[in-house]
PDB file of C-alpha atoms in Angstrom:
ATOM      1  CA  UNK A  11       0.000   0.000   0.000  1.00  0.00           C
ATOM      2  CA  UNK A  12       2.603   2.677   0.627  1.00  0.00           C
ATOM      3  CA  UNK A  13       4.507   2.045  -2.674  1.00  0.00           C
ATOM      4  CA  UNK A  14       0.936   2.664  -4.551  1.00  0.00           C
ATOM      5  CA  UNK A  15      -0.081   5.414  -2.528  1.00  0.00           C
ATOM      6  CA  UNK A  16       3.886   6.759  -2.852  1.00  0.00           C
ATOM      7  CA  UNK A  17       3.085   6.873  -6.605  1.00  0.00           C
ATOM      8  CA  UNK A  18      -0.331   8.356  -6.786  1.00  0.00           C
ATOM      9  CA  UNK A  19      -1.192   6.003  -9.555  1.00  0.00           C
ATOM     10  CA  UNK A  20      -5.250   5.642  -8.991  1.00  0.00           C
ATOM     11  CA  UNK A  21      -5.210   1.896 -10.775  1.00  0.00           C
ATOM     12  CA  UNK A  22      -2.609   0.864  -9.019  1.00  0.00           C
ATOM     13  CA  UNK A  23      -4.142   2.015  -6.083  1.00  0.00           C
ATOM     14  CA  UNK A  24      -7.117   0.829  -6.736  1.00  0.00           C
ATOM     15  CA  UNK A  25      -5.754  -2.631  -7.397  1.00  0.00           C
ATOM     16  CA  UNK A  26      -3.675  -2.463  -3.801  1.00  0.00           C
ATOM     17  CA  UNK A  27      -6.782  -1.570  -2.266  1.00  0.00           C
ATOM     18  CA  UNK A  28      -8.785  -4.116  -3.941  1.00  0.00           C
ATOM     19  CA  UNK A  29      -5.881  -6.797  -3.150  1.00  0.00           C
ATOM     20  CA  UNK A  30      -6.659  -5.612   0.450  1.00  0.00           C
ATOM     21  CA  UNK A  31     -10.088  -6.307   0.912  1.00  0.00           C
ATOM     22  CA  UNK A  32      -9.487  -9.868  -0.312  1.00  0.00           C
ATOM     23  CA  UNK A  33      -6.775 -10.327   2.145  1.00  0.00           C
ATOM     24  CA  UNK A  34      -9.302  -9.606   4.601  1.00  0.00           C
ATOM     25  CA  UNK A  35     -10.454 -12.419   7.020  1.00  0.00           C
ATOM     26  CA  UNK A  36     -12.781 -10.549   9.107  1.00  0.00           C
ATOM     27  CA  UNK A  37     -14.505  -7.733   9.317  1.00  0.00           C
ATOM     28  CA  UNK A  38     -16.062  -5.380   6.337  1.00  0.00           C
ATOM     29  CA  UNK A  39     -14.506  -3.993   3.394  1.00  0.00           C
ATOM     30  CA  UNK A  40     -16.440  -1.339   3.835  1.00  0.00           C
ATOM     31  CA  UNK A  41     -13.294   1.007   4.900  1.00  0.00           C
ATOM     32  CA  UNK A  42     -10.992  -0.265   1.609  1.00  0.00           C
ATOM     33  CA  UNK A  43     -14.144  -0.635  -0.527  1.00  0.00           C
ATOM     34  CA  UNK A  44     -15.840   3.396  -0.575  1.00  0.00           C
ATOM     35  CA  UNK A  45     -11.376   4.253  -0.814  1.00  0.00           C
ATOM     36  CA  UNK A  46     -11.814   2.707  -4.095  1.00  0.00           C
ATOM     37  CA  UNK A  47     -14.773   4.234  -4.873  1.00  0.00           C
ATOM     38  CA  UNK A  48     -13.355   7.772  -4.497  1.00  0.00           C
ATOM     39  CA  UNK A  49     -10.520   7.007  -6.422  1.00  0.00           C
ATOM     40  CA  UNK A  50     -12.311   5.280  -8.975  1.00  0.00           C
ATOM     41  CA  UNK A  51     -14.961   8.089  -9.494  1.00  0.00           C
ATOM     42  CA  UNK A  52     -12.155  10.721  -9.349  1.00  0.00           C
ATOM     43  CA  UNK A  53     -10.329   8.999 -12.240  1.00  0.00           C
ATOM     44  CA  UNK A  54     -12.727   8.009 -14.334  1.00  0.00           C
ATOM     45  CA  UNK A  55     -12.348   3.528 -13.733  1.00  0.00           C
ATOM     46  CA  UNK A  56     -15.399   2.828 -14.110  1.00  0.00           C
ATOM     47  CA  UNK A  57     -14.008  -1.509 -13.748  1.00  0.00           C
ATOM     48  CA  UNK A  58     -12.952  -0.057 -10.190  1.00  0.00           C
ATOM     49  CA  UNK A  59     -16.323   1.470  -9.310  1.00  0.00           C
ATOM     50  CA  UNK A  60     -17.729  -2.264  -9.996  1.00  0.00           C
ATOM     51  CA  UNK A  61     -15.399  -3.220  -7.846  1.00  0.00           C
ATOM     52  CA  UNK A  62     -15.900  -0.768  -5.302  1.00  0.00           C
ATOM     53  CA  UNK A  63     -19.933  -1.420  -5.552  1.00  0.00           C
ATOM     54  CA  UNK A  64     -19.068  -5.442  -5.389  1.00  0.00           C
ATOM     55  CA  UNK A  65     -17.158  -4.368  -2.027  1.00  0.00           C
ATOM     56  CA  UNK A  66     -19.877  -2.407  -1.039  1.00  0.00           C
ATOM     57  CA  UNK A  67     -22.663  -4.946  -1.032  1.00  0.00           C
ATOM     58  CA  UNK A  68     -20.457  -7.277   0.890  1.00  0.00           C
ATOM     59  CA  UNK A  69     -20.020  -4.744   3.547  1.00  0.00           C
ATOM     60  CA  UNK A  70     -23.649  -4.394   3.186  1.00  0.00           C
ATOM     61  CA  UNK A  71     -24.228  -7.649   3.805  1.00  0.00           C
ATOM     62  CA  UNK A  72     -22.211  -8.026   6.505  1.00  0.00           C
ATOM     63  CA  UNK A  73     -23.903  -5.533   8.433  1.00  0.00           C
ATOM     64  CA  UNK A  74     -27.249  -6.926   7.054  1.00  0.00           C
ATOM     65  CA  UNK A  75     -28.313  -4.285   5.391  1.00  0.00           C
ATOM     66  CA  UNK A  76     -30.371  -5.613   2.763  1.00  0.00           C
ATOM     67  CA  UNK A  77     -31.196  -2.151   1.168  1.00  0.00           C
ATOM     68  CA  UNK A  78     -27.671  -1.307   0.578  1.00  0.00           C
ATOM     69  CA  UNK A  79     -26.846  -4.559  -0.367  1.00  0.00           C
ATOM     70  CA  UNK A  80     -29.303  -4.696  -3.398  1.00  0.00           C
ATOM     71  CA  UNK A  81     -28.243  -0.687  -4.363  1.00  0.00           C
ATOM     72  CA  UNK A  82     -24.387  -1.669  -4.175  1.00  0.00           C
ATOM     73  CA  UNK A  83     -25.207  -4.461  -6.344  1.00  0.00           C
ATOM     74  CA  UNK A  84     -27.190  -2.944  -8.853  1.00  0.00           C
ATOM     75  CA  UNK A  85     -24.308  -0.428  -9.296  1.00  0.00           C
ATOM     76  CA  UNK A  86     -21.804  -2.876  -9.761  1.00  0.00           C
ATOM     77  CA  UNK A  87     -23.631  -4.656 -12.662  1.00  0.00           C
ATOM     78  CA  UNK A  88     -23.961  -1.216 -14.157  1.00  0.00           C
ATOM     79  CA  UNK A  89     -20.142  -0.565 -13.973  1.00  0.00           C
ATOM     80  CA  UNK A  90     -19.168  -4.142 -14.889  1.00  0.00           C
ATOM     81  CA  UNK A  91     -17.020  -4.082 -18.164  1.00  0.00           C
ATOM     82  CA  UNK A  92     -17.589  -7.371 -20.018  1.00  0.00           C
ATOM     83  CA  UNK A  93     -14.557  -8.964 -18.463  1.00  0.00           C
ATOM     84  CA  UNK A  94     -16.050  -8.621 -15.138  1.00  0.00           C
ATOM     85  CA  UNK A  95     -19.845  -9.124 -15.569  1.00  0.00           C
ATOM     86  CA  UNK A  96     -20.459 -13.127 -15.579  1.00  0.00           C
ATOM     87  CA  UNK A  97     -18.030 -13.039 -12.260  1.00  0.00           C
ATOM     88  CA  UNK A  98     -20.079 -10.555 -10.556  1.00  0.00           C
ATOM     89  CA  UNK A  99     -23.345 -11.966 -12.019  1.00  0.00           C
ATOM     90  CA  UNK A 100     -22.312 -15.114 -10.465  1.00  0.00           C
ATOM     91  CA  UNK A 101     -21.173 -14.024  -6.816  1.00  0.00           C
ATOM     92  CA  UNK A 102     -24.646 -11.768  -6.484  1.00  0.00           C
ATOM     93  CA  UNK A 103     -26.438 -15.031  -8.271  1.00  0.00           C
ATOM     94  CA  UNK A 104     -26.126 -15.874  -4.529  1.00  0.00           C
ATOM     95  CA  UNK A 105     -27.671 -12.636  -2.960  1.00  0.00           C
ATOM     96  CA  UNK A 106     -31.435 -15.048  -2.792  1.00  0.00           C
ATOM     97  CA  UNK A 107     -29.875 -17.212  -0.636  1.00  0.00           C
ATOM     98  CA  UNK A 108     -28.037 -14.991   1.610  1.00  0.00           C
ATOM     99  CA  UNK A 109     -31.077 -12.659   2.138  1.00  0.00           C
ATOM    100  CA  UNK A 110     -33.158 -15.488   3.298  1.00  0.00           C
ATOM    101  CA  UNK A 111     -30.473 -16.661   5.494  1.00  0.00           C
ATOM    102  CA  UNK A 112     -30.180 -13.135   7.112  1.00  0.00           C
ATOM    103  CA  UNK A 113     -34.301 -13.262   7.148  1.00  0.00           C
ATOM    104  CA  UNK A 114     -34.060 -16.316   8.769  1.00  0.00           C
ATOM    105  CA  UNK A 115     -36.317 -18.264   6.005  1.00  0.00           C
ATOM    106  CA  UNK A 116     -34.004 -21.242   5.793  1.00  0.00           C
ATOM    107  CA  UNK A 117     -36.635 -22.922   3.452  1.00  0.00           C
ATOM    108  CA  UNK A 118     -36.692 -20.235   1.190  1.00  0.00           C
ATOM    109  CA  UNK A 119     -32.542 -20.081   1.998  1.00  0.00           C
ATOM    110  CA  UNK A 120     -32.177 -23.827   0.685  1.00  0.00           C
ATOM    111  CA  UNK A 121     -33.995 -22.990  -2.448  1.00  0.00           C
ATOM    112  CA  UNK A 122     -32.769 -20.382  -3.435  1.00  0.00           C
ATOM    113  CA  UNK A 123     -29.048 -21.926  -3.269  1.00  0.00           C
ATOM    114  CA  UNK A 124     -30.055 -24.949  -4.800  1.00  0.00           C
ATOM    115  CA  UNK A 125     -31.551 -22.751  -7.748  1.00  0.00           C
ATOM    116  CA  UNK A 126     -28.239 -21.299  -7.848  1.00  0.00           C
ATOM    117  CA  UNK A 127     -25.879 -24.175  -7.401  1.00  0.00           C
ATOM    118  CA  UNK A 128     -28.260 -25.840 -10.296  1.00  0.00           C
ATOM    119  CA  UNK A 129     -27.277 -22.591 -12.588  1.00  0.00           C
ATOM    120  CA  UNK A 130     -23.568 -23.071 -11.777  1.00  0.00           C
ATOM    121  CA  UNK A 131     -22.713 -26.612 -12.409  1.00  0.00           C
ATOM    122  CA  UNK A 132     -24.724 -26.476 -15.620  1.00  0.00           C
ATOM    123  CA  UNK A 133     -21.947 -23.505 -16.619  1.00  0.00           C
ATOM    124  CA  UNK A 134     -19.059 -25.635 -15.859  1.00  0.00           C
ATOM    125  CA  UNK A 135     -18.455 -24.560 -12.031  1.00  0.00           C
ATOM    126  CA  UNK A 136     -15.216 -26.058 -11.504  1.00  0.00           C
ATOM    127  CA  UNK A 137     -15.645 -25.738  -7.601  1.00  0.00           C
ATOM    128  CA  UNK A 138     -19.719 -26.676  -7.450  1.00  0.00           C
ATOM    129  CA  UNK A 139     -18.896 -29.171  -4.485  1.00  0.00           C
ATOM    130  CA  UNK A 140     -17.187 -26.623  -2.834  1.00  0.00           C
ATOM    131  CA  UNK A 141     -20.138 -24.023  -3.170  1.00  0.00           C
ATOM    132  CA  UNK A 142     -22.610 -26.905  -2.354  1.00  0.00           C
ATOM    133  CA  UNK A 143     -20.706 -27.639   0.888  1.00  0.00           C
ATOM    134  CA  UNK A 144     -20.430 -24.084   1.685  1.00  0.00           C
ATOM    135  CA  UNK A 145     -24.050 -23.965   1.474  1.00  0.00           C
ATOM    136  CA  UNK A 146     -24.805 -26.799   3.289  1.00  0.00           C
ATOM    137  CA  UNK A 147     -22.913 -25.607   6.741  1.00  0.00           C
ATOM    138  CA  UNK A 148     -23.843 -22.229   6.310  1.00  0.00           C
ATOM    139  CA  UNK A 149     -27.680 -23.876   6.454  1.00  0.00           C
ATOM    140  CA  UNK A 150     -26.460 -26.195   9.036  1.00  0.00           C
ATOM    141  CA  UNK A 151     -25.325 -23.878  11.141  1.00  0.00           C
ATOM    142  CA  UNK A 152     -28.485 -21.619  10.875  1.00  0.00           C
ATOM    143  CA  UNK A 153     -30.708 -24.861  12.237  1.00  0.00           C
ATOM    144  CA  UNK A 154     -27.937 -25.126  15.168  1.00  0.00           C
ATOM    145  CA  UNK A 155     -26.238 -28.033  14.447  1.00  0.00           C
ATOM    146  CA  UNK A 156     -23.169 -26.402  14.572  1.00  0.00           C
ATOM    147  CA  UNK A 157     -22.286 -24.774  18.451  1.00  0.00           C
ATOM    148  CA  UNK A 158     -21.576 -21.411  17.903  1.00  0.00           C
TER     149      UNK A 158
END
């Protein structure tokens, strides 16, 4: 970070930053995320403010936040270059699932993720057992089968 912000580059930045937030184990992104945002808006990257945004409604969502989470998302499928839009498409194919979760509809939740993880492995998922079992103990852990 202090070599990019030494050389006032705003995609390098921007990168750094985004590098950043997926170093992250805990907490929001919110912090790195609306850095990226300013930058991004300031210079004209419009791939960073779908970034940022993408950021953004995981920060929302980990403050459950619903509201946010849906505007952030919205804005990152407008700033999406082409490059980026299937992955983003893909990661907020999810947001069904993880607003029923935070609802606590856990019906609704396991439909809504097998709906998705349907959609996936019929694109080629390379990881769809990993996504399934990520679903599967986040569910679990919602009915309390898991201790906290």
């Amino acid at each position: 970070m202090r070599i990019a912000r030494a050389l006032g580059e705003p995609e390098l930045l921007c990168w750094a930053l985004n590098i950043q937030i997926f170093a992250l184990r805990q907490g929001s992104p919110r912090e790195p995320a609306e850095e990226i945002l300013r930058i991004a808006e300031a210079a004209g990257l419009g791939e960073y403010r779908a970034v940022a945004h993408y950021s953004l409604y995981r920060a929302a969502l980990c403050e459950s936040d619903l509201r946010a989470a849906a505007e952030h998302a919205a804005l990152a499928l407008e700033d999406a270059t082409d490059g980026q839009l299937q992955q983003i498409l893909d990661a907020l194919g999810l947001f069904s699932f993880e607003a029923a979760m935070l609802r606590g509809d856990l019906p609704a939740a396991r439909r809504a993720f097998e709906e998705r993880l349907t959609r996936l492995a019929q694109r080629g998922l390379a990881d769809a057992a990993g996504v399934l079992l990520l679903g599967e103990v986040s569910l679990a852990w919602a009915k309390g089968i898991f201790p906290d």
